Amino acid sequence: NGDPTPVPRVAVVIFLLKGRSLLLGRRRSAVGNATYALPGGHLEFGESFEECAAREVKEETGLDIGKSEFLTVTNNVMLEQPKKCHYVTIFMRSVVGEEQVPQNLEPNKCDGWEWYDWDHLPHPLFGPLERMVKGGFNPFSS
Ligand code: 8DG
Ligand code: MG
Ligand code: MG
């Protein structure tokens, strides 16, 4: 086909924590369609992880997050998806106040944002997130 040679890309995604819950949205995408995922997107040229996290959260939910911190990074090769891709995914964390109400600002990419209790996560989770949860990763105690 005429596509350029695929390359790994860098994604920054954010655990937005509120009490014992976190923010997830169901994806509308050729990658992980109809699975629940964190807000986030592609690292742009010149950005820090923190800047990317704040920008993506603002673009996708309208929320203003303050500082965020680096949690971990995973390598995600997704060749079985309708759009084959490979992401090095940076996971950030930010804690938000009780009054925060997310808006679905990109309804073509997401069915809507909701807070989910950590002990009652929705299914199916997006592959990269599913693997972390199954592996015992906990964003509240990291
Ligand atoms: P952008 O144009 O705003 O930069 O990109 P986007 O439309 O917001 O991209 P995205 O698909 O939301 O995120 C980019 C990639 O990040 C996604 O295709 C795969 C990777 N990724 C993970 N885990 C997660 C996750 O939990 N949430 C999101 N949104 N992306 C994730 O590996
Ligand atoms: Mg985005
Ligand atoms: Mg996104």
XYZ file of C-alpha atoms and ligand atoms in Angstrom:
176
model
C 0.000 0.000 0.000
C 0.945 3.665 -0.175
C 1.288 4.259 3.560
C 4.681 5.392 4.835
C 6.753 2.914 6.822
C 5.126 2.724 10.262
C 7.122 3.893 13.267
C 6.597 3.769 17.044
C 4.963 6.920 18.434
C 4.893 8.476 21.906
C 1.569 8.793 23.707
C 0.911 10.549 27.024
C -2.142 9.415 28.974
C -3.400 10.504 32.377
C -4.842 8.836 35.415
C -7.161 11.608 36.634
C -8.019 10.622 40.183
C -10.914 11.906 42.262
C -11.343 10.179 45.600
C -11.369 6.449 44.841
C -12.425 6.949 41.221
C -10.738 7.706 37.925
C -11.866 9.232 34.649
C -12.469 6.916 31.680
C -14.136 7.344 28.305
C -15.241 4.780 25.740
C -13.204 5.191 22.568
C -14.494 5.766 19.060
C -11.379 4.915 17.083
C -9.701 2.480 14.706
C -7.509 1.632 17.710
C -9.323 0.171 20.702
C -12.794 1.011 19.459
C -15.534 0.758 22.130
C -13.035 0.140 24.944
C -12.641 2.283 28.058
C -9.493 4.381 28.105
C -7.794 7.267 29.866
C -7.713 10.774 28.434
C -4.521 11.424 26.476
C -2.962 11.650 23.056
C 0.196 12.169 21.080
C 3.235 13.968 22.439
C 3.880 17.000 20.235
C 7.285 18.269 19.209
C 8.915 20.231 22.034
C 6.421 19.305 24.752
C 7.149 18.005 28.226
C 5.062 15.049 29.449
C 3.319 17.426 31.889
C 2.481 19.936 29.162
C 1.114 17.208 26.924
C -1.015 15.781 29.738
C -2.534 19.177 30.551
C -3.173 19.993 26.882
C -4.831 16.668 26.085
C -7.035 16.770 29.190
C -8.118 20.324 28.332
C -8.834 19.454 24.677
C -10.745 16.282 25.473
C -12.587 17.133 28.731
C -12.295 20.873 29.310
C -10.752 20.229 32.726
C -7.790 22.265 33.925
C -5.383 20.026 35.748
C -2.621 21.454 37.823
C 0.605 19.577 38.201
C 0.823 16.001 37.019
C 3.454 13.426 37.838
C 5.055 10.609 35.906
C 3.957 7.120 36.999
C 5.275 4.601 34.497
C 5.808 3.792 30.834
C 4.741 0.766 28.784
C 5.454 -0.527 25.292
C 2.265 -1.258 23.336
C 2.472 -3.089 20.034
C -1.040 -3.321 18.591
C -0.815 -5.096 15.245
C -4.241 -6.773 15.528
C -6.116 -3.450 15.454
C -7.902 -2.180 12.301
C -5.155 0.454 12.283
C -1.877 -1.251 13.191
C 0.129 0.848 15.624
C 2.934 0.849 18.167
C 2.974 3.293 21.074
C 5.414 3.988 23.839
C 2.856 5.146 26.375
C 3.746 7.512 29.199
C 1.323 7.313 32.140
C 0.873 10.463 34.221
C -1.251 11.110 37.319
C -3.125 14.142 38.542
C -5.558 14.474 41.428
C -8.600 16.696 40.877
C -11.140 18.260 43.217
C -14.665 17.033 43.887
C -16.247 19.880 41.889
C -14.653 18.886 38.569
C -17.172 18.056 35.818
C -15.727 16.764 32.524
C -17.303 17.629 29.152
C -17.144 15.415 26.084
C -15.389 17.906 23.802
C -14.427 15.363 21.094
C -17.624 13.317 20.639
C -16.263 11.889 17.387
C -13.492 10.200 19.416
C -15.249 9.372 22.701
C -18.750 8.369 23.843
C -18.386 10.410 27.041
C -16.320 10.780 30.212
C -17.354 9.261 33.539
C -15.793 8.712 36.960
C -15.442 5.006 37.741
C -14.687 3.484 41.105
C -11.351 1.651 41.039
C -13.066 -1.463 42.442
C -15.767 -1.412 39.717
C -14.006 -0.615 36.460
C -16.018 -0.845 33.221
C -15.319 -3.464 30.560
C -13.664 -3.884 28.239
C -10.729 -1.690 29.158
C -8.412 -0.541 26.357
C -5.613 -3.123 25.874
C -2.687 -1.133 27.300
C -4.720 -0.239 30.412
C -6.130 -3.780 30.734
C -2.607 -5.224 30.789
C -1.519 -2.857 33.571
C -4.553 -3.579 35.734
C -4.148 -7.341 35.247
C -0.481 -6.961 36.139
C -1.458 -5.459 39.497
C -0.684 -1.800 38.782
C -2.613 0.567 41.025
C -2.516 4.318 40.252
C -3.679 5.168 43.786
C -0.761 3.453 45.483
C 2.071 4.138 43.035
P -4.222 13.764 19.362
O -4.539 13.968 17.929
O -5.126 14.508 20.296
O -2.778 13.903 19.684
O -4.472 12.220 19.569
P -5.731 11.459 20.162
O -6.748 11.311 19.107
O -6.152 12.077 21.436
O -5.031 10.050 20.403
P -5.467 8.836 21.297
O -5.831 7.726 20.389
O -6.422 9.232 22.349
O -4.087 8.484 22.026
C -2.950 8.149 21.259
C -2.542 6.731 21.505
O -2.161 6.532 22.844
C -3.604 5.653 21.315
O -3.905 5.448 19.949
C -2.914 4.490 21.954
C -2.145 5.154 23.100
N -2.804 4.857 24.384
C -2.415 3.854 25.213
N -3.217 3.807 26.294
C -4.135 4.807 26.154
C -5.202 5.252 26.972
O -5.518 4.728 28.048
N -5.921 6.317 26.503
C -5.601 6.944 25.314
N -6.327 8.004 24.961
N -4.581 6.537 24.529
C -3.863 5.479 24.941
O -1.458 3.125 24.984
Mg -6.372 14.119 21.939
Mg -7.141 11.093 23.010
